[in-house]
Amino acid sequence: MKKLGKIIGVLVFTMLFCLSIDIVQAAAPPRLDEANLGTLDTEQATITVTNVHKDDAFFAFKILDVYKNKSTNEINYRYTDKFYAFLEAGGNNAKDYSYLAEEEYFKLTSGDITSGSTQTSSTLDVLVSDYAAYAIKNNTEFDGKMIVNGNTASLTTDTGAYLIISMSNFRIYAVMVGNLNYKEENGEWVKQNATIVAKVSEASIQLSVKERGTIVSSFSIGEEYDYFIEAVVPPTPTNSINKKYSLMISAGNGITLDDMNNMTISNGGVNLNVVVENDTFEGTEYDAKIIDDDENIIGVLSHLNKDKLSAVSILFIPEKMISSNISITFKAKLNEKALSCWDSTVMNSWPSNKYLEPDPNDLFAVLSLNTFPYGGGLSGWVTRTHVPAYKLQFNKHVLGDPTKKLGGAVFEIYRDASLTKKVGSVTTDEDGFAEFSGLGEGKYYLKEVTAPTGYSLLKRPTEIEIKYDESLIDSETGEYCGPVVDIANQKISALPITGGMGTILYTLIGILLIGSAGVGIIYYKNKNRNLV
């Protein structure tokens, strides 16, 4: 019984101890007395951040003030009012920061450093990324905006320690701390500038058609083909908030997407399952959920245009992803609204980082990030493909005289030389012209099944190859619509005469000989009859 009593006592103590932890409130370290620190320093130095993007914005939040004590010849540090309010509130996650004194903090941030952009457990990364999230959430006023020139950002300001937050449109930056401090040289304190080489993570997305790495490929209307998406979403710093990765796929009205629930999605090489289900996830209505084998929701899929199946949005949940790499495969077809011409003006105006409506034969994908306070969610990375179809055009005319056009000729179009894969049929008009649209690149075979009245039927199929040739682009329209072929028919005569005068002479002699022989036979028979 005594042993049992000890066990129960230990369990009760453990439970009370755990309860006591739960009720501990966030605490801040004791505030230093400003009067004993000396004089607040207003000397200025410069923080420089390299390896930045020219369109990014960087804001500085002061963490530590620097004080000079002339009587003791010491440099002292004290938390700024805004940073102390953060510590007192327990940061963004109600943490207890009472263990952290100014001197300890400065030791953590001494030197020109920046933490990694991956999620870590280092004290520096946890603390400053927590402050970054807190500052954005509470609309904390910043102490300076850096000036960006090329790939460098700089700020000249009062000495102290500063948290640098990036509001990026293109990349995710690691949390950065720059110290404008003093260094003793020959018995004197000399202010120091700070230089930070920014650590950044790049996002990327590549859309391909037919095969990976190809952005232009040609198909016929109704022919099914594949799209491939390879995307990389960068890891985010500790305590980043509102983390969302979205992928939007949009097709022109000449493209019909397959039921996107049939798409293949993998994360880090591991295939995920797409399950049809209409529900809401974190305020987002979806038509299918993307789950792993343990039924964890990795993302949700929404049809943006359910009737036409021309656009879809995928929202990924970063916390559930096992890798930064996403791979997607899906199918589509060109429909009757697809254009049957290559438009070079469209190709030349493709955006690199702008959101534009696709042309009928185009499909694009946009990867967007929302990871405040470490990246913007309104911009994204755009990748685009083009799937041209072509026209088969030909002129029918009299053999030897292209000016005489022949209407009424009926042709069947085949995809193979054995004439088993029929594509369709056309009839030449009164001007001898015929056109068949919506064909992909490759060889085609025209079989004439009805010849124009009074003209002989072509004995063999006509082979035609449709292939993009930049030299054939119309200089005025910027288009290439396909080959234009001339096909001639021979007129049927009452007695076809071929071979020239020599052949005609031999023919006449033969007729005369046959006639003479006939006359001789008749004469011979009559003579013999008279003798009898």
Tab-separated table of N, CA and C in Angstrom, residues 392-497:
chain	number	residue	atom	x	y	z
A	392	LEU	N	-5.358	22.901	-93.816
A	392	LEU	CA	-4.882	22.269	-95.050
A	392	LEU	C	-5.640	22.928	-96.198
A	393	GLN	N	-4.925	23.660	-97.053
A	393	GLN	CA	-5.556	24.411	-98.141
A	393	GLN	C	-4.985	23.949	-99.480
A	394	PHE	N	-5.859	23.802	-100.501
A	394	PHE	CA	-5.339	23.445	-101.814
A	394	PHE	C	-6.231	23.989	-102.924
A	395	ASN	N	-5.612	24.169	-104.089
A	395	ASN	CA	-6.294	24.670	-105.286
A	395	ASN	C	-6.368	23.553	-106.326
A	396	LYS	N	-7.564	23.368	-106.895
A	396	LYS	CA	-7.786	22.345	-107.924
A	396	LYS	C	-7.875	23.030	-109.285
A	397	HIS	N	-7.097	22.550	-110.261
A	397	HIS	CA	-7.087	23.188	-111.576
A	397	HIS	C	-6.810	22.158	-112.668
A	398	VAL	N	-6.932	22.627	-113.904
A	398	VAL	CA	-6.702	21.757	-115.062
A	398	VAL	C	-5.201	21.521	-115.230
A	399	LEU	N	-4.853	20.293	-115.568
A	399	LEU	CA	-3.452	19.961	-115.792
A	399	LEU	C	-2.879	20.828	-116.906
A	400	GLY	N	-1.812	21.532	-116.579
A	400	GLY	CA	-1.145	22.373	-117.558
A	400	GLY	C	-1.684	23.781	-117.646
A	401	ASP	N	-2.779	24.071	-116.925
A	401	ASP	CA	-3.339	25.422	-116.964
A	401	ASP	C	-3.896	25.791	-115.583
A	402	PRO	N	-3.061	26.316	-114.690
A	402	PRO	CA	-3.483	26.651	-113.331
A	402	PRO	C	-4.567	27.715	-113.266
A	403	THR	N	-4.784	28.444	-114.358
A	403	THR	CA	-5.814	29.494	-114.332
A	403	THR	C	-7.223	28.922	-114.432
A	404	LYS	N	-7.355	27.683	-114.938
A	404	LYS	CA	-8.661	27.041	-115.071
A	404	LYS	C	-8.947	26.208	-113.823
A	405	LYS	N	-9.816	26.749	-112.939
A	405	LYS	CA	-10.106	26.109	-111.661
A	405	LYS	C	-11.187	25.048	-111.814
A	406	LEU	N	-11.116	24.046	-110.994
A	406	LEU	CA	-12.046	22.920	-111.071
A	406	LEU	C	-12.800	22.761	-109.748
A	407	GLY	N	-14.099	22.942	-109.781
A	407	GLY	CA	-14.928	22.728	-108.609
A	407	GLY	C	-15.546	21.346	-108.615
A	408	GLY	N	-16.087	20.936	-107.481
A	408	GLY	CA	-16.800	19.667	-107.393
A	408	GLY	C	-15.932	18.461	-107.124
A	409	ALA	N	-14.637	18.638	-106.954
A	409	ALA	CA	-13.771	17.500	-106.612
A	409	ALA	C	-13.925	17.187	-105.127
A	410	VAL	N	-14.127	15.919	-104.799
A	410	VAL	CA	-14.312	15.491	-103.413
A	410	VAL	C	-13.079	14.708	-102.970
A	411	PHE	N	-12.512	15.136	-101.835
A	411	PHE	CA	-11.320	14.485	-101.295
A	411	PHE	C	-11.592	13.976	-99.878
A	412	GLU	N	-11.063	12.813	-99.573
A	412	GLU	CA	-11.038	12.293	-98.214
A	412	GLU	C	-9.634	12.477	-97.655
A	413	ILE	N	-9.543	12.896	-96.382
A	413	ILE	CA	-8.243	13.171	-95.756
A	413	ILE	C	-7.939	12.066	-94.756
A	414	TYR	N	-6.768	11.482	-94.879
A	414	TYR	CA	-6.354	10.387	-93.995
A	414	TYR	C	-5.063	10.752	-93.275
A	415	ARG	N	-4.876	10.152	-92.104
A	415	ARG	CA	-3.681	10.408	-91.289
A	415	ARG	C	-2.546	9.441	-91.620
A	416	ASP	N	-2.861	8.342	-92.345
A	416	ASP	CA	-1.854	7.313	-92.623
A	416	ASP	C	-1.858	6.945	-94.095
A	417	ALA	N	-0.710	6.418	-94.547
A	417	ALA	CA	-0.551	6.066	-95.960
A	417	ALA	C	-1.435	4.902	-96.375
A	418	SER	N	-1.825	4.046	-95.434
A	418	SER	CA	-2.674	2.900	-95.752
A	418	SER	C	-4.151	3.281	-95.817
A	419	LEU	N	-4.446	4.535	-95.580
A	419	LEU	CA	-5.810	5.078	-95.694
A	419	LEU	C	-6.805	4.363	-94.786
A	420	THR	N	-6.409	4.232	-93.526
A	420	THR	CA	-7.317	3.599	-92.549
A	420	THR	C	-7.789	4.592	-91.476
A	421	LYS	N	-7.052	5.687	-91.302
A	421	LYS	CA	-7.398	6.663	-90.260
A	421	LYS	C	-7.932	7.929	-90.924
A	422	LYS	N	-9.222	7.914	-91.153
A	422	LYS	CA	-9.849	9.034	-91.859
A	422	LYS	C	-10.049	10.219	-90.917
A	423	VAL	N	-9.673	11.409	-91.403
A	423	VAL	CA	-9.827	12.640	-90.626
A	423	VAL	C	-11.105	13.366	-91.010
A	424	GLY	N	-11.405	13.400	-92.309
A	424	GLY	CA	-12.593	14.091	-92.787
A	424	GLY	C	-12.578	14.177	-94.291
A	425	SER	N	-13.483	14.966	-94.865
A	425	SER	CA	-13.550	15.120	-96.312
A	425	SER	C	-13.894	16.563	-96.659
A	426	VAL	N	-13.503	16.991	-97.877
A	426	VAL	CA	-13.764	18.350	-98.356
A	426	VAL	C	-14.138	18.299	-99.835
A	427	THR	N	-14.817	19.355	-100.299
A	427	THR	CA	-15.197	19.485	-101.706
A	427	THR	C	-14.725	20.842	-102.207
A	428	THR	N	-14.078	20.868	-103.364
A	428	THR	CA	-13.597	22.148	-103.909
A	428	THR	C	-14.775	22.985	-104.384
A	429	ASP	N	-14.682	24.294	-104.163
A	429	ASP	CA	-15.743	25.199	-104.608
A	429	ASP	C	-15.538	25.552	-106.076
A	430	GLU	N	-16.371	26.466	-106.602
A	430	GLU	CA	-16.316	26.813	-108.021
A	430	GLU	C	-15.003	27.469	-108.410
A	431	ASP	N	-14.278	27.976	-107.396
A	431	ASP	CA	-12.963	28.555	-107.660
A	431	ASP	C	-11.846	27.539	-107.491
A	432	GLY	N	-12.239	26.262	-107.299
A	432	GLY	CA	-11.240	25.207	-107.162
A	432	GLY	C	-10.547	25.190	-105.815
A	433	PHE	N	-11.113	25.892	-104.821
A	433	PHE	CA	-10.454	26.012	-103.512
A	433	PHE	C	-11.130	25.114	-102.483
A	434	ALA	N	-10.320	24.512	-101.605
A	434	ALA	CA	-10.839	23.704	-100.499
A	434	ALA	C	-9.962	23.927	-99.276
A	435	GLU	N	-10.561	23.824	-98.092
A	435	GLU	CA	-9.827	24.070	-96.841
A	435	GLU	C	-10.373	23.166	-95.742
A	436	PHE	N	-9.453	22.611	-94.961
A	436	PHE	CA	-9.840	21.788	-93.815
A	436	PHE	C	-9.032	22.264	-92.606
A	437	SER	N	-9.697	22.727	-91.565
A	437	SER	CA	-9.024	23.349	-90.423
A	437	SER	C	-8.899	22.395	-89.240
A	438	GLY	N	-8.005	22.779	-88.320
A	438	GLY	CA	-7.869	22.062	-87.053
A	438	GLY	C	-6.992	20.832	-87.113
A	439	LEU	N	-5.930	20.887	-87.888
A	439	LEU	CA	-5.034	19.736	-88.029
A	439	LEU	C	-3.709	20.000	-87.317
A	440	GLY	N	-3.185	18.976	-86.682
A	440	GLY	CA	-1.879	19.072	-86.060
A	440	GLY	C	-0.775	18.825	-87.064
A	441	GLU	N	0.452	19.073	-86.648
A	441	GLU	CA	1.583	18.841	-87.544
A	441	GLU	C	1.706	17.359	-87.886
A	442	GLY	N	2.240	17.083	-89.088
A	442	GLY	CA	2.444	15.706	-89.508
A	442	GLY	C	2.070	15.513	-90.964
A	443	LYS	N	2.137	14.273	-91.436
A	443	LYS	CA	1.817	13.941	-92.826
A	443	LYS	C	0.346	13.559	-92.956
A	444	TYR	N	-0.259	14.000	-94.058
A	444	TYR	CA	-1.647	13.677	-94.375
A	444	TYR	C	-1.721	13.194	-95.821
A	445	TYR	N	-2.794	12.440	-96.139
A	445	TYR	CA	-2.949	11.840	-97.463
A	445	TYR	C	-4.339	12.169	-98.001
A	446	LEU	N	-4.368	12.792	-99.204
A	446	LEU	CA	-5.619	13.184	-99.847
A	446	LEU	C	-5.990	12.158	-100.906
A	447	LYS	N	-7.153	11.548	-100.731
A	447	LYS	CA	-7.641	10.585	-101.723
A	447	LYS	C	-8.839	11.206	-102.448
A	448	GLU	N	-8.703	11.363	-103.773
A	448	GLU	CA	-9.811	11.917	-104.549
A	448	GLU	C	-10.829	10.809	-104.796
A	449	VAL	N	-12.041	11.011	-104.312
A	449	VAL	CA	-13.093	9.994	-104.487
A	449	VAL	C	-14.092	10.405	-105.560
A	450	THR	N	-14.146	11.707	-105.864
A	450	THR	CA	-15.006	12.190	-106.951
A	450	THR	C	-14.240	13.248	-107.733
A	451	ALA	N	-14.049	12.996	-109.019
A	451	ALA	CA	-13.316	13.951	-109.850
A	451	ALA	C	-14.287	14.971	-110.449
A	452	PRO	N	-13.797	16.143	-110.824
A	452	PRO	CA	-14.666	17.107	-111.511
A	452	PRO	C	-15.216	16.495	-112.795
A	453	THR	N	-16.405	16.908	-113.158
A	453	THR	CA	-17.053	16.364	-114.355
A	453	THR	C	-16.181	16.584	-115.592
A	454	GLY	N	-15.927	15.490	-116.293
A	454	GLY	CA	-15.134	15.569	-117.514
A	454	GLY	C	-13.643	15.409	-117.285
A	455	TYR	N	-13.261	15.095	-116.070
A	455	TYR	CA	-11.838	14.951	-115.775
A	455	TYR	C	-11.581	13.603	-115.097
A	456	SER	N	-10.398	13.075	-115.334
A	456	SER	CA	-10.065	11.747	-114.812
A	456	SER	C	-9.762	11.806	-113.315
A	457	LEU	N	-10.061	10.715	-112.637
A	457	LEU	CA	-9.837	10.590	-111.204
A	457	LEU	C	-8.353	10.329	-110.929
A	458	LEU	N	-7.808	10.985	-109.910
A	458	LEU	CA	-6.403	10.738	-109.559
A	458	LEU	C	-6.236	9.295	-109.099
A	459	LYS	N	-5.206	8.643	-109.619
A	459	LYS	CA	-5.008	7.232	-109.317
A	459	LYS	C	-4.389	6.995	-107.945
A	460	ARG	N	-3.529	7.912	-107.508
A	460	ARG	CA	-2.820	7.712	-106.243
A	460	ARG	C	-3.126	8.864	-105.279
A	461	PRO	N	-3.105	8.591	-103.940
A	461	PRO	CA	-3.317	9.652	-102.943
A	461	PRO	C	-2.189	10.687	-103.003
A	462	THR	N	-2.507	11.904	-102.666
A	462	THR	CA	-1.519	12.982	-102.631
A	462	THR	C	-1.021	13.156	-101.205
A	463	GLU	N	0.285	13.059	-101.005
A	463	GLU	CA	0.871	13.200	-99.667
A	463	GLU	C	1.217	14.664	-99.395
A	464	ILE	N	0.786	15.148	-98.222
A	464	ILE	CA	1.050	16.535	-97.828
A	464	ILE	C	1.541	16.542	-96.383
A	465	GLU	N	2.571	17.327	-96.109
A	465	GLU	CA	3.086	17.438	-94.744
A	465	GLU	C	2.803	18.836	-94.195
A	466	ILE	N	2.230	18.859	-92.999
A	466	ILE	CA	1.998	20.119	-92.303
A	466	ILE	C	3.100	20.278	-91.271
A	467	LYS	N	3.862	21.334	-91.410
A	467	LYS	CA	4.987	21.555	-90.513
A	467	LYS	C	5.269	23.045	-90.404
A	468	TYR	N	5.468	23.515	-89.161
A	468	TYR	CA	5.737	24.932	-88.959
A	468	TYR	C	7.069	25.317	-89.603
A	469	ASP	N	7.035	26.396	-90.344
A	469	ASP	CA	8.233	26.901	-91.006
A	469	ASP	C	8.226	28.411	-90.834
A	470	GLU	N	9.171	28.920	-90.063
A	470	GLU	CA	9.201	30.339	-89.749
A	470	GLU	C	9.291	31.202	-91.009
A	471	SER	N	9.920	30.681	-92.047
A	471	SER	CA	10.071	31.452	-93.284
A	471	SER	C	8.740	31.647	-93.997
A	472	LEU	N	7.722	30.856	-93.610
A	472	LEU	CA	6.417	30.945	-94.264
A	472	LEU	C	5.467	31.898	-93.552
A	473	ILE	N	5.903	32.525	-92.484
A	473	ILE	CA	5.039	33.454	-91.763
A	473	ILE	C	4.726	34.666	-92.637
A	474	ASP	N	3.457	35.018	-92.680
A	474	ASP	CA	3.046	36.192	-93.448
A	474	ASP	C	3.603	37.446	-92.770
A	475	SER	N	4.341	38.234	-93.510
A	475	SER	CA	5.004	39.400	-92.932
A	475	SER	C	4.017	40.456	-92.444
A	476	GLU	N	2.819	40.482	-93.025
A	476	GLU	CA	1.827	41.479	-92.635
A	476	GLU	C	0.986	41.021	-91.450
A	477	THR	N	0.519	39.794	-91.479
A	477	THR	CA	-0.364	39.306	-90.411
A	477	THR	C	0.406	38.644	-89.271
A	478	GLY	N	1.635	38.217	-89.542
A	478	GLY	CA	2.404	37.509	-88.526
A	478	GLY	C	1.923	36.093	-88.305
A	479	GLU	N	1.151	35.544	-89.275
A	479	GLU	CA	0.558	34.221	-89.105
A	479	GLU	C	1.142	33.209	-90.094
A	480	TYR	N	1.078	31.958	-89.676
A	480	TYR	CA	1.315	30.845	-90.592
A	480	TYR	C	0.166	29.872	-90.361
A	481	CYS	N	-0.634	29.643	-91.399
A	481	CYS	CA	-1.855	28.857	-91.237
A	481	CYS	C	-1.754	27.451	-91.811
A	482	GLY	N	-0.678	27.141	-92.505
A	482	GLY	CA	-0.535	25.810	-93.073
A	482	GLY	C	-0.213	25.876	-94.560
A	483	PRO	N	0.074	24.726	-95.171
A	483	PRO	CA	0.486	24.703	-96.588
A	483	PRO	C	-0.692	24.930	-97.537
A	484	VAL	N	-0.389	25.530	-98.682
A	484	VAL	CA	-1.345	25.675	-99.780
A	484	VAL	C	-0.788	24.867	-100.961
A	485	VAL	N	-1.553	23.845	-101.407
A	485	VAL	CA	-1.050	22.891	-102.390
A	485	VAL	C	-1.881	22.968	-103.669
A	486	ASP	N	-1.222	22.862	-104.807
A	486	ASP	CA	-1.902	22.800	-106.106
A	486	ASP	C	-2.068	21.347	-106.536
A	487	ILE	N	-3.310	20.967	-106.953
A	487	ILE	CA	-3.587	19.610	-107.416
A	487	ILE	C	-4.284	19.710	-108.771
A	488	ALA	N	-3.738	19.017	-109.798
A	488	ALA	CA	-4.253	19.119	-111.168
A	488	ALA	C	-4.942	17.835	-111.604
A	489	ASN	N	-5.959	17.995	-112.477
A	489	ASN	CA	-6.653	16.856	-113.090
A	489	ASN	C	-6.538	16.922	-114.616
A	490	GLN	N	-6.517	15.749	-115.228
A	490	GLN	CA	-6.432	15.662	-116.683
A	490	GLN	C	-7.829	15.492	-117.280
A	491	LYS	N	-8.099	16.200	-118.363
A	491	LYS	CA	-9.404	16.131	-119.009
A	491	LYS	C	-9.549	14.821	-119.778
A	492	ILE	N	-10.769	14.252	-119.735
A	492	ILE	CA	-11.054	13.010	-120.468
A	492	ILE	C	-11.453	13.380	-121.900
A	493	SER	N	-10.763	12.790	-122.932
A	493	SER	CA	-11.106	13.049	-124.341
A	493	SER	C	-11.856	11.856	-124.905
A	494	ALA	N	-12.515	12.027	-126.144
A	494	ALA	CA	-13.282	10.943	-126.784
A	494	ALA	C	-12.371	9.776	-127.124
A	495	LEU	N	-11.182	10.048	-127.700
A	495	LEU	CA	-10.200	9.017	-127.985
A	495	LEU	C	-8.853	9.569	-127.564
A	496	PRO	N	-8.445	9.224	-126.402
A	496	PRO	CA	-7.174	9.781	-125.915
A	496	PRO	C	-6.042	9.433	-126.865
A	497	ILE	N	-5.311	10.416	-127.361
A	497	ILE	CA	-4.182	10.216	-128.259
A	497	ILE	C	-2.914	10.607	-127.527
